Coordinates of C-alpha atoms in Angstrom, one line a residue:
M1 CA 0.0 0.0 0.0
T2 CA 1.2 3.5 -0.8
E3 CA 1.8 5.8 2.2
P4 CA -0.7 8.7 2.6
A5 CA 0.4 12.0 1.3
H6 CA 2.0 14.4 3.8
P7 CA 3.0 18.0 3.5
M8 CA 6.3 18.2 1.7
S9 CA 8.2 19.6 4.6
G10 CA 11.7 20.5 3.8
Q11 CA 11.2 20.4 0.0
K12 CA 11.1 24.2 -0.4
E13 CA 14.0 24.9 1.9
G14 CA 16.5 22.8 -0.1
L15 CA 20.1 22.8 0.9
T16 CA 21.2 25.9 2.7
G17 CA 24.2 27.5 4.3
R18 CA 27.2 25.4 5.3
T19 CA 25.6 22.1 4.1
R20 CA 25.0 23.5 0.7
D21 CA 28.6 24.8 0.4
E22 CA 30.0 21.5 1.6
A23 CA 27.9 19.5 -0.9
I24 CA 29.1 21.7 -3.8
E25 CA 32.7 21.3 -2.6
R26 CA 32.4 17.5 -2.4
L27 CA 30.7 17.5 -5.8
Y28 CA 33.8 19.0 -7.4
D29 CA 36.1 16.8 -5.4
V30 CA 34.4 13.7 -6.9
A31 CA 34.5 15.2 -10.4
L32 CA 38.3 15.6 -10.1
D33 CA 38.9 12.4 -8.2
P34 CA 36.1 9.7 -8.3
S35 CA 37.8 7.9 -5.4
R36 CA 36.2 10.6 -3.1
Y37 CA 32.8 9.4 -4.1
E38 CA 31.9 8.0 -0.7
T39 CA 32.5 11.4 1.0
L40 CA 29.8 12.9 -1.3
L41 CA 27.6 10.0 -0.6
D42 CA 27.8 10.4 3.2
L43 CA 27.3 14.2 3.1
W44 CA 24.5 14.0 0.6
E45 CA 22.7 11.4 2.7
T46 CA 23.1 13.5 5.9
A47 CA 21.6 16.5 4.1
L48 CA 18.8 14.9 2.3
K49 CA 17.5 12.3 4.8
P50 CA 15.5 14.9 6.9
M51 CA 14.2 16.4 3.7
R52 CA 12.7 13.1 2.5
E53 CA 10.6 12.8 5.6
G54 CA 6.9 13.2 4.8
V55 CA 7.4 13.6 1.1
D56 CA 4.5 12.2 -1.0
L57 CA 5.9 9.3 -3.1
S58 CA 3.3 10.0 -5.8
A59 CA 5.1 13.3 -6.4
P60 CA 8.5 12.9 -4.7
R61 CA 10.7 15.3 -6.6
L62 CA 13.0 17.0 -4.1
L63 CA 15.6 19.7 -4.2
D64 CA 14.5 21.6 -7.2
D65 CA 17.4 24.0 -6.7
N66 CA 18.7 25.6 -9.9
T67 CA 22.1 26.4 -8.4
I68 CA 22.7 22.9 -7.2
S69 CA 21.6 21.5 -10.6
S70 CA 23.9 23.8 -12.4
H71 CA 26.8 22.7 -10.2
F72 CA 26.0 19.1 -11.0
E73 CA 26.1 19.9 -14.7
R74 CA 29.5 21.6 -14.4
A75 CA 30.8 18.7 -12.3
S76 CA 29.5 16.3 -14.9
A77 CA 31.6 18.2 -17.5
F78 CA 34.7 17.6 -15.4
L79 CA 33.9 13.9 -15.4
D80 CA 33.6 14.0 -19.1
R81 CA 37.1 15.2 -19.3
L82 CA 38.2 12.1 -17.4
E83 CA 36.3 10.1 -19.9
Q84 CA 38.3 11.5 -22.8
S85 CA 41.2 9.3 -21.9
S86 CA 39.0 6.2 -22.2
T87 CA 37.5 7.6 -25.4
Q88 CA 40.9 8.0 -26.8
A89 CA 41.7 4.4 -26.1
Q90 CA 38.6 3.4 -28.1
L91 CA 39.7 5.6 -31.0
N92 CA 43.3 4.3 -30.9
A93 CA 41.9 0.7 -30.9
A94 CA 40.4 1.4 -34.3
I95 CA 43.8 1.9 -35.9
A96 CA 45.7 -0.6 -33.8
P97 CA 45.7 -3.3 -36.6
F98 CA 47.7 -1.0 -38.8
D99 CA 51.0 -1.2 -37.0
K100 CA 53.4 -0.8 -40.0
V101 CA 51.3 1.2 -42.5
A102 CA 50.3 4.8 -41.9
A103 CA 46.8 4.9 -40.5
F104 CA 44.7 7.6 -38.9
L105 CA 41.1 8.3 -37.9
L106 CA 39.1 11.4 -39.0
D107 CA 36.3 12.8 -37.0
P108 CA 33.2 14.4 -38.7
Q109 CA 35.0 17.8 -38.7
G110 CA 38.0 16.4 -40.7
K111 CA 40.3 16.5 -37.6
V112 CA 42.7 13.6 -36.8
A113 CA 41.1 11.8 -33.9
A114 CA 43.7 9.0 -33.7
V115 CA 47.0 8.5 -35.5
N116 CA 49.7 5.9 -35.5
S117 CA 53.4 6.5 -35.5
A118 CA 53.8 5.6 -39.1
A119 CA 51.3 8.3 -40.1
T120 CA 53.1 10.8 -38.0
Q121 CA 56.5 9.9 -39.5
V122 CA 55.6 9.6 -43.2
L123 CA 52.5 11.7 -43.6
G124 CA 53.3 14.4 -41.0
L125 CA 50.0 14.0 -39.1
S126 CA 49.5 14.5 -35.4
L127 CA 46.6 14.1 -33.1
G128 CA 44.1 17.0 -33.5
D129 CA 45.5 18.1 -36.9
D130 CA 43.3 19.1 -39.7
I131 CA 43.6 16.8 -42.6
A132 CA 45.2 19.7 -44.5
A133 CA 48.4 18.9 -42.6
M134 CA 48.9 15.7 -44.5
R135 CA 52.0 15.7 -46.7
V136 CA 50.2 15.3 -50.0
N137 CA 49.4 17.9 -52.8
P138 CA 46.8 20.5 -51.8
E139 CA 44.2 19.4 -54.4
D140 CA 44.4 15.9 -52.9
I141 CA 43.3 17.2 -49.5
E142 CA 40.0 18.3 -50.9
S143 CA 39.5 14.8 -52.4
I144 CA 40.0 13.3 -49.0
R145 CA 37.4 15.7 -47.5
V146 CA 34.8 14.9 -50.1
A147 CA 35.3 11.2 -49.9
A148 CA 35.1 11.2 -46.1
R149 CA 31.9 13.3 -46.1
T150 CA 30.4 10.9 -48.6
L151 CA 31.2 7.8 -46.5
V152 CA 29.4 9.1 -43.4
T153 CA 26.4 10.5 -45.2
D154 CA 25.8 7.9 -48.0
T155 CA 24.7 4.6 -46.6
R156 CA 25.5 2.9 -49.9
D157 CA 29.2 3.6 -49.9
K158 CA 31.3 2.3 -47.0
T159 CA 34.8 2.5 -48.6
A160 CA 36.8 4.6 -51.0
V161 CA 40.3 4.3 -52.5
L162 CA 42.2 7.4 -53.5
R163 CA 45.5 7.9 -55.3
L164 CA 47.4 10.9 -54.0
R165 CA 50.7 12.4 -54.7
S166 CA 53.3 12.8 -51.9
R167 CA 54.2 16.4 -51.4
E168 CA 57.8 15.6 -50.3
K169 CA 58.8 12.4 -52.2
G170 CA 56.7 13.0 -55.3
H171 CA 55.5 9.4 -55.6
F172 CA 52.0 8.1 -55.5
V173 CA 50.3 7.3 -52.2
V174 CA 47.3 5.0 -52.2
V175 CA 44.8 5.6 -49.3
R176 CA 41.8 3.5 -48.5
L177 CA 39.0 5.2 -46.5
Q178 CA 36.4 3.3 -44.6
E179 CA 33.5 4.5 -42.4
V180 CA 33.7 2.9 -38.9
Q181 CA 31.6 3.1 -35.8
V182 CA 33.7 3.6 -32.6
G183 CA 31.8 2.4 -29.6
D184 CA 29.0 4.9 -28.8
R185 CA 31.0 7.7 -30.3
G186 CA 29.4 7.5 -33.7
A187 CA 30.8 7.5 -37.2
F188 CA 34.5 8.1 -38.0
V189 CA 36.6 7.6 -41.2
L190 CA 39.5 5.2 -40.9
A191 CA 42.3 5.9 -43.4
A192 CA 45.1 3.4 -44.1
S193 CA 47.8 4.3 -46.7
S194 CA 50.4 2.5 -48.7
E195 CA 53.1 4.5 -46.8
V196 CA 55.0 2.2 -44.5
S197 CA 57.0 3.0 -41.4
C198 CA 59.4 0.5 -39.8
P199 CA 58.8 -0.3 -36.1
D200 CA 61.4 0.4 -33.4
G201 CA 64.0 -2.4 -33.3
F202 CA 63.5 -3.4 -36.9
E203 CA 67.0 -2.5 -37.9
D204 CA 68.5 -4.8 -35.2
I205 CA 66.2 -7.6 -36.4
L206 CA 67.4 -7.3 -40.0
K207 CA 71.1 -7.2 -38.9
R208 CA 70.7 -10.3 -36.8
A209 CA 68.6 -12.3 -39.2
F210 CA 70.6 -11.6 -42.4
D211 CA 74.0 -10.5 -41.1
L212 CA 73.5 -7.1 -42.5
T213 CA 75.6 -4.1 -41.6
G214 CA 74.0 -1.1 -40.0
A215 CA 74.2 0.8 -43.2
E216 CA 72.6 -2.0 -45.2
A217 CA 69.8 -2.4 -42.7
K218 CA 69.0 1.3 -43.0
V219 CA 68.9 0.9 -46.8
V220 CA 66.4 -1.9 -46.5
Q221 CA 64.2 0.3 -44.2
S222 CA 64.3 3.1 -46.8
L223 CA 63.3 0.7 -49.6
V224 CA 60.4 -0.5 -47.4
E225 CA 59.3 3.1 -47.0
C226 CA 59.1 3.5 -50.8
C227 CA 62.2 5.6 -51.2
S228 CA 64.0 5.4 -54.6
V229 CA 67.7 4.7 -55.0
K230 CA 68.3 8.4 -55.7
E231 CA 66.4 9.5 -52.5
I232 CA 68.3 7.0 -50.4
A233 CA 71.6 8.3 -51.7
E234 CA 70.5 11.9 -50.9
Q235 CA 69.3 11.0 -47.5
R236 CA 72.5 9.2 -46.6
G237 CA 74.9 11.5 -48.3
R238 CA 76.2 8.7 -50.5
S239 CA 76.5 8.3 -54.3
I240 CA 73.9 6.4 -56.2
D241 CA 76.6 3.8 -57.2
T242 CA 77.4 3.3 -53.5
V243 CA 73.7 2.6 -52.7
R244 CA 73.4 0.3 -55.6
A245 CA 76.4 -1.7 -54.4
Q246 CA 74.8 -1.9 -51.0
I247 CA 71.6 -3.2 -52.4
K248 CA 73.5 -5.8 -54.4
S249 CA 75.2 -7.0 -51.2
I250 CA 71.8 -7.1 -49.4
L251 CA 70.2 -9.2 -52.2
S252 CA 73.0 -11.7 -51.9
K253 CA 72.8 -11.9 -48.1
T254 CA 69.0 -12.3 -48.1
E255 CA 69.0 -14.6 -51.2
T256 CA 66.4 -12.4 -53.0
K257 CA 66.5 -11.7 -56.7
S258 CA 65.0 -8.2 -56.9
Q259 CA 64.1 -5.1 -54.9
I260 CA 60.5 -6.1 -55.0
E261 CA 61.3 -9.5 -53.5
L262 CA 63.5 -7.9 -50.9
V263 CA 60.7 -5.6 -49.8
R264 CA 58.3 -8.5 -49.6
L265 CA 60.7 -10.4 -47.4
A266 CA 61.3 -7.3 -45.2
L267 CA 57.5 -6.8 -44.7
S268 CA 57.2 -10.5 -43.7
V269 CA 60.0 -10.0 -41.2
M270 CA 58.2 -7.0 -39.9
D271 CA 55.0 -9.0 -39.4
M272 CA 56.9 -11.6 -37.5
S273 CA 58.5 -8.9 -35.3
N274 CA 55.0 -7.7 -34.3
L275 CA 53.4 -11.0 -33.5
T276 CA 54.3 -10.8 -29.8
I277 CA 52.6 -7.4 -29.3
K278 CA 49.5 -7.8 -31.5
A279 CA 46.1 -7.7 -29.8
D280 CA 42.6 -7.8 -31.2
P281 CA 41.4 -4.2 -31.0
G282 CA 38.1 -4.6 -32.7
P283 CA 34.6 -5.2 -31.2
R284 CA 34.7 -8.0 -28.7
I285 CA 33.0 -10.9 -30.3
V286 CA 33.4 -13.4 -27.5
S287 CA 32.9 -13.3 -23.7
R288 CA 36.2 -14.6 -22.5
G289 CA 37.0 -15.6 -18.9
Y290 CA 40.5 -15.8 -17.5
A291 CA 40.4 -19.1 -15.6
T292 CA 37.6 -21.6 -15.8
L293 CA 34.9 -19.9 -17.9
K294 CA 34.7 -21.1 -21.5
E295 CA 34.6 -18.6 -24.3
R296 CA 31.1 -17.7 -25.5
P297 CA 30.5 -15.9 -28.7
F298 CA 28.2 -12.8 -28.8
Q299 CA 25.3 -13.2 -31.2
T300 CA 24.4 -10.0 -33.1
L301 CA 21.1 -8.8 -34.5
I302 CA 20.1 -5.6 -36.2
T303 CA 17.0 -4.0 -34.8
P304 CA 14.2 -2.3 -36.9
D305 CA 15.7 1.1 -36.1
A306 CA 19.2 -0.1 -37.3
R307 CA 20.8 -0.6 -34.0
R308 CA 23.3 -3.4 -33.2
L309 CA 21.8 -5.7 -30.5
D310 CA 23.9 -8.5 -28.9
Y311 CA 23.1 -11.4 -26.7
L312 CA 24.8 -14.5 -25.3
V313 CA 23.7 -18.2 -25.2
L314 CA 25.1 -20.1 -22.2
G315 CA 24.7 -23.8 -21.5
D316 CA 23.4 -26.1 -24.3
P317 CA 22.9 -24.1 -27.6
A318 CA 20.2 -26.7 -28.6
G319 CA 18.6 -27.1 -25.2
K320 CA 15.4 -26.0 -23.6
P321 CA 15.2 -22.2 -23.6
I322 CA 15.4 -20.0 -20.5
L323 CA 15.6 -16.2 -20.5
F324 CA 18.1 -14.7 -18.1
L325 CA 17.9 -11.0 -17.2
P326 CA 21.3 -10.0 -15.8
L327 CA 20.8 -6.9 -13.6
D328 CA 22.0 -3.3 -14.3
Y329 CA 25.5 -4.5 -13.6
G330 CA 25.5 -6.4 -16.8
L331 CA 26.2 -9.8 -15.1
V332 CA 25.8 -11.8 -18.3
R333 CA 28.0 -14.8 -17.2
W334 CA 27.4 -17.6 -14.7
P335 CA 30.0 -19.3 -12.6
A336 CA 31.8 -22.0 -14.7
S337 CA 30.2 -24.8 -12.7
A338 CA 26.7 -23.3 -13.3
E339 CA 27.2 -22.9 -17.0
A340 CA 28.5 -26.5 -17.2
E341 CA 25.5 -27.8 -15.2
A342 CA 23.1 -25.9 -17.5
Q343 CA 24.9 -27.7 -20.4
A344 CA 24.5 -31.1 -18.7
R345 CA 20.8 -30.5 -18.0
G346 CA 20.2 -29.5 -21.6
L347 CA 19.3 -25.9 -20.8
R348 CA 19.8 -23.0 -23.2
I349 CA 20.3 -19.8 -21.3
I350 CA 19.5 -16.7 -23.4
V351 CA 21.1 -13.5 -22.1
P352 CA 20.3 -10.1 -23.7
V353 CA 22.9 -7.4 -23.7
R354 CA 20.8 -4.3 -23.4
A355 CA 21.1 -1.1 -25.3
G356 CA 24.2 0.8 -24.1
Y357 CA 25.8 -2.3 -22.7
G358 CA 28.7 -4.1 -24.4
Q359 CA 28.5 -3.6 -28.2
S360 CA 24.7 -3.1 -28.2
D361 CA 24.0 0.4 -29.6
M362 CA 22.5 2.9 -27.2
V363 CA 19.0 4.3 -28.0
A364 CA 18.3 8.0 -28.4
K365 CA 17.4 10.1 -25.4
S366 CA 13.9 10.6 -26.9
V367 CA 13.2 6.8 -26.9
D368 CA 11.5 5.1 -24.0
Y369 CA 14.4 2.9 -22.7
D370 CA 12.2 0.4 -20.9
N371 CA 9.8 -0.3 -23.8
C372 CA 12.8 -0.6 -26.1
A373 CA 14.5 -3.1 -23.8
A374 CA 11.3 -5.2 -23.8
R375 CA 11.1 -5.1 -27.7
D376 CA 14.7 -6.0 -28.0
T377 CA 14.3 -9.0 -25.7
V378 CA 11.3 -10.2 -27.8
Q379 CA 13.4 -9.8 -30.9
I380 CA 16.2 -12.0 -29.4
L381 CA 13.7 -14.7 -28.4
Q382 CA 12.3 -14.7 -31.9
A383 CA 15.7 -15.0 -33.4
E384 CA 16.3 -18.0 -31.1
R385 CA 12.9 -19.4 -32.2
V386 CA 11.5 -19.3 -28.7
D387 CA 7.7 -19.1 -28.3
R388 CA 7.5 -20.0 -24.6
C389 CA 10.0 -20.0 -21.7
P390 CA 10.6 -19.2 -18.1
V391 CA 12.6 -16.2 -17.0
I392 CA 15.3 -15.8 -14.3
S393 CA 15.9 -12.3 -13.2
L394 CA 18.5 -10.7 -10.9
G395 CA 17.7 -7.9 -8.5
S396 CA 15.7 -5.1 -9.9
D397 CA 15.4 -6.8 -13.3
S398 CA 12.2 -8.4 -11.8
Y399 CA 10.7 -5.1 -13.1
Y400 CA 11.6 -6.1 -16.6
A401 CA 10.4 -9.7 -16.1
F402 CA 6.9 -8.4 -15.1
A403 CA 7.0 -5.9 -18.0
L404 CA 7.7 -8.8 -20.4
A405 CA 5.0 -11.0 -18.9
A406 CA 2.4 -8.2 -19.6
R407 CA 3.2 -8.2 -23.3
D408 CA 1.1 -10.1 -25.9
D409 CA 4.1 -11.0 -28.1
V410 CA 5.9 -13.2 -25.5
D411 CA 4.7 -16.1 -23.4
L412 CA 6.5 -16.6 -20.1
T413 CA 5.8 -19.8 -18.2
A414 CA 7.2 -18.5 -14.8
I415 CA 9.2 -15.7 -13.2
I416 CA 12.0 -16.8 -10.9
A417 CA 13.3 -13.6 -9.3
C418 CA 16.6 -13.9 -7.5
A419 CA 17.0 -11.1 -5.0
G420 CA 13.9 -9.8 -6.7
T421 CA 12.4 -6.4 -5.9
L422 CA 8.8 -5.2 -6.0
P423 CA 7.4 -1.6 -6.3
M424 CA 8.8 0.6 -3.5
T425 CA 5.7 2.2 -2.1
K426 CA 6.9 3.4 1.3
R427 CA 9.6 6.0 2.1
V428 CA 10.9 3.8 4.9
Q429 CA 11.8 1.1 2.2
Y430 CA 14.4 3.5 0.9
E431 CA 15.6 4.4 4.3
R432 CA 16.2 0.8 5.2
M433 CA 18.6 0.2 2.3
E434 CA 22.4 0.1 2.8
K435 CA 23.8 3.6 1.9
W436 CA 25.2 2.7 -1.6
H437 CA 21.9 1.3 -2.8
R438 CA 19.9 4.1 -1.1
F439 CA 22.2 6.8 -2.6
I440 CA 21.3 5.6 -6.2
L441 CA 17.8 4.4 -5.8
A442 CA 16.6 7.2 -3.5
G443 CA 18.3 9.6 -5.9
A444 CA 16.3 8.1 -8.8
K445 CA 13.1 8.6 -6.8
Y446 CA 13.7 12.0 -5.2
T447 CA 16.3 13.8 -7.2
P448 CA 16.1 12.2 -10.7
H449 CA 17.6 15.3 -12.4
L450 CA 20.8 14.7 -10.5
L451 CA 21.0 11.0 -11.0
P452 CA 23.1 10.9 -14.2
F453 CA 26.1 12.5 -12.4
M454 CA 25.7 10.2 -9.4
V455 CA 25.8 7.1 -11.6
K456 CA 28.5 8.4 -13.9
A457 CA 30.8 9.2 -10.9
G458 CA 30.1 5.7 -9.5
F459 CA 31.1 4.0 -12.7
Y460 CA 34.3 6.1 -12.8
L461 CA 35.0 5.1 -9.2
A462 CA 34.7 1.4 -10.1
R463 CA 37.1 1.9 -13.0
K464 CA 39.6 3.7 -10.7
I465 CA 39.6 1.3 -7.8
G466 CA 38.8 -1.9 -9.7
K467 CA 35.8 -4.1 -9.6
R468 CA 36.9 -6.0 -6.5
G469 CA 37.3 -2.7 -4.5
F470 CA 34.0 -1.4 -5.8
V471 CA 32.1 -4.6 -4.8
H472 CA 33.6 -4.5 -1.4
A473 CA 32.6 -0.9 -1.0
V474 CA 29.0 -1.5 -2.1
Y475 CA 28.5 -4.8 -0.2
G476 CA 30.9 -4.2 2.7
N477 CA 28.1 -4.4 5.3
N478 CA 26.8 -7.7 3.9
P479 CA 29.2 -10.5 4.8
A480 CA 27.2 -13.1 2.8
D481 CA 27.6 -11.1 -0.4
I482 CA 31.3 -10.5 0.1
E483 CA 31.9 -14.2 0.9
T484 CA 29.9 -15.1 -2.3
F485 CA 31.8 -12.7 -4.4
E486 CA 35.2 -14.0 -3.2
N487 CA 34.4 -17.5 -4.4
P488 CA 36.8 -17.8 -7.3
E489 CA 34.2 -19.0 -9.8
V490 CA 31.8 -16.2 -8.8
F491 CA 34.5 -13.6 -8.9
E492 CA 35.4 -14.7 -12.4
A493 CA 31.8 -14.7 -13.6
M494 CA 31.0 -11.3 -12.2
V495 CA 34.2 -9.6 -13.4
T496 CA 33.9 -11.2 -16.8
G497 CA 30.1 -10.7 -17.2
S498 CA 30.2 -7.0 -16.0
E499 CA 32.6 -6.2 -18.9
T500 CA 29.4 -5.4 -20.8
A501 CA 28.9 -2.6 -18.2
L502 CA 32.4 -1.3 -17.6
T503 CA 35.8 -1.8 -19.2
D504 CA 38.8 0.6 -19.7
T505 CA 37.1 1.8 -22.9
H506 CA 33.4 1.5 -22.2
S507 CA 31.0 2.7 -19.5
A508 CA 27.3 1.9 -19.5
H509 CA 26.5 4.6 -17.0
E510 CA 23.8 6.3 -19.3
A511 CA 22.0 3.0 -19.8
F512 CA 22.3 2.2 -16.1
S513 CA 20.7 5.6 -15.2
R514 CA 17.8 5.1 -17.5
M515 CA 17.1 1.6 -16.3
V516 CA 17.1 2.8 -12.6
M517 CA 14.8 5.7 -13.5
G518 CA 12.3 3.3 -15.2
E519 CA 12.2 1.1 -12.1
Q520 CA 12.0 3.8 -9.5
Q521 CA 10.0 6.7 -11.1
G522 CA 6.7 4.9 -11.4
D523 CA 4.5 2.5 -9.4
W524 CA 4.5 -0.7 -11.3
S525 CA 2.2 -2.6 -8.9
D526 CA -0.3 -3.1 -11.7
L527 CA 2.3 -5.1 -13.7
V528 CA 2.8 -7.3 -10.8
N529 CA -0.9 -7.8 -9.8
R530 CA -1.8 -8.6 -13.4
Q531 CA 0.1 -12.0 -13.0
K532 CA -1.9 -13.1 -9.9
D533 CA -3.5 -16.5 -10.6
R534 CA -2.0 -16.4 -14.1
L535 CA 1.7 -17.0 -13.8
P536 CA 3.9 -18.8 -11.3
V537 CA 6.1 -16.2 -9.6
I538 CA 8.9 -17.4 -7.3
Y539 CA 11.1 -14.9 -5.3
M540 CA 14.4 -16.3 -4.0
N541 CA 15.8 -13.6 -1.6
G542 CA 18.7 -13.4 0.8
A543 CA 18.2 -12.3 4.4
Q544 CA 21.3 -10.1 4.1
D545 CA 20.1 -8.2 0.9
P546 CA 21.2 -4.5 1.1
Q547 CA 18.4 -3.4 -1.1
V548 CA 15.6 -5.6 0.2
P549 CA 16.2 -6.2 3.9
L550 CA 13.8 -8.5 5.9
A551 CA 11.4 -5.8 7.0
T552 CA 10.9 -4.7 3.3
L553 CA 10.5 -8.3 2.2
D554 CA 7.8 -8.7 4.9
E555 CA 6.0 -5.7 3.4
F556 CA 6.3 -7.3 -0.1
R557 CA 4.7 -10.4 1.3
A558 CA 1.9 -8.4 2.7
D559 CA 1.3 -6.5 -0.5
H560 CA 1.6 -9.5 -2.8
D561 CA 0.9 -12.6 -0.7
W562 CA 0.2 -14.8 -3.8
I563 CA 3.9 -14.8 -4.7
D564 CA 6.0 -17.9 -3.6
Y565 CA 8.8 -16.5 -1.4
R566 CA 11.9 -18.5 -0.6
L567 CA 14.3 -17.0 2.0
Y568 CA 18.1 -17.9 2.3
D569 CA 19.6 -16.9 5.6
D570 CA 23.2 -17.3 4.3
A571 CA 22.8 -15.0 1.2
G572 CA 22.3 -11.4 0.2
Q573 CA 21.7 -9.7 -3.1
L574 CA 24.1 -12.2 -4.8
V575 CA 21.8 -15.1 -3.9
F576 CA 21.8 -16.5 -7.4
F577 CA 25.5 -16.9 -7.5
R578 CA 25.4 -18.8 -4.2
H579 CA 22.3 -20.9 -4.8
W580 CA 22.2 -21.3 -8.5
R581 CA 21.5 -25.1 -8.2
D582 CA 18.2 -24.3 -6.4
V583 CA 17.4 -21.9 -9.2
L584 CA 18.0 -24.5 -11.9
D585 CA 15.9 -27.1 -10.0
E586 CA 13.1 -24.6 -9.8
V587 CA 13.3 -23.3 -13.4
E588 CA 13.2 -26.9 -14.8
K589 CA 9.7 -27.3 -13.3
H590 CA 8.5 -24.6 -15.6
L591 CA 10.0 -25.5 -18.9
P592 CA 7.5 -25.6 -21.8

C-alpha cells in the first residue's frame, strides 16, 4: 500500500548555508577524483534524509534547486574530461591493426582523432591536426574531405580508394578510406595508406637475421618506406653507385633476386616482429574468462531502427530455452560450474545485452528505454525461435520480467526472481537500504535530475579502484555477499560478465541511469498484480540483501501474498551466485 500524502516539509527549503557549500565542494572533489565518491555519498545522505521525511511518493521530486543543478552539470563536464582518456583508447583501438602502414582516424569535422606513429612519421600528421596537414598535394586534400563526407552520409558507400601524390617524395600514395563506428561515439573515417614505417628495433632484427651491416639495414628500411635509390643516396649523403652496391650486397645476403622480392621479405619479417605485441582491438566478439569460464560468442542482431543488438547463449545451444535478465551491472555470465550444469541439463540460457551495454548500440534520449528493452528482448527470443520459456531475473530486473509478462508477443511460463524487488511504495523502504543502494535508488526517486552525475561518478570510481574494490565498498556491510563474491568462480563470472557494463574503454552509465529511472519513477504494482492467478512467480531472496532487507521483504509479502517467497539466511543480493543449483531445479519445473 502507498503511504498517505504528507506536507512536503523541507522540500522548499533545499540545501542551505554550510551544508550547501560542503555539498558543492564535495561534488567537485568527486568530479576531479572519483575515489572521493563516498564522501559525497555520506554528506548527501546526511543533508537529504531529513528532507525526505513526509514527502509524498506519488510526487516525490526533491531539491529543485537551480544552483545545485547547475553545479551538478558543471561537475559532470569535469567527469567527461576524465572520460576523454578512455574515449581516446577506443579511438586508438580502431587503428591498432595497422602497425606498420600509416593509418589515422578522421572525426566528422575532418580532424585527426587518432594516428599511429607511421602516419606521423611519413604523412606528418599529429593528433588534433586538420587533414590539411597531411603531406600530399593541396588538391588531394579536398579529395579526401569529399570522400570522407560521402562515406558518413551515404549509406551505400562504405569504402573509397584514393591515389594521392606525396608532397615531399613525389611518388603516389594510395589511401583506403572506410566508415567505422567507434563504440557509442558515432561514425569516423578510418584511413590506411600505402606508406610504410618500420617499427622500433626493426633495424636490429634485420642485422641479426641476415648478417647485414647497420648501413645495409637502413637501406632496407628506406626501400620498405618506398624511397627510390636516388632518394636513399641523398638521405644518406652517398653516391647512387654506393647505394646500388649496398643493395647488391643485401640481395646476396637475403637470397632475394630483386628489390620487390627484398621488400616483400622485409615486410614479412616486420609482421613476425610484431606477433608478440599484437592484440585484437576490434569489437569484442566473445565473452572470455581468464580461468575456468569457456569462451562464449556474442550473437548479433540488427533492430528495426538499425541498432546493433547483442546477446549470449550459455549452456546447451540446442537445449530447452530459459531467458536470463542480468541486472543493471550487466552480469551476463554464470559461474563456470553453473554454466556446465546448464549444459549437462540441456538448458539453453539466453542473455540479452541491453542497449548501451557491451557492443549493443544505445538508444536516443527521446526513446523510452524500458519499452525498447522489452522489444529488444522479444526480438532476441524470436531470433532463437523461442515461443514460450521461463525467465530468471536478478535484483531489480524483476521489473523487466513483469513488463515482459504483460506483453502479448511473449509467453512466459514462470518468473524466478533472484534477489527480486517489487514496487517501493513506502519511504521507509528506501531508508532501510544500505547507503550505496539508497544513494542511487533514492536519488532516482527523489532527485532524478541529479542521478546521471551520481551514476557516472560511481562508474568512474569502479574503474579507478577496480571491480573488487567497488564490490567490497557496495556490499561491505553484507558478509554473505562479500563471501559469495570472493568465491573464485563467482568472482570470475561477475568480473567477466560485467565487462558489458564497464571496461577501460566503455562505460554503460547512461543506460544504467535510464534503467534505474524506469524502475523507480513509477509505481509498477499493476504489472505485478496482473500476473496473480495467471503466472507462477517465485522470489528467492537473501536475508542479508542490502536493497531488500527483511522488513521490506515482509511488506512485499503483505502487499503481494500470492507470490511464492523463498528465503536464504546465508545469502544477500548475490543469492543467485550462491544458490544457482536451487534456481536451476526450480526453473526446470516450468520448462514448456
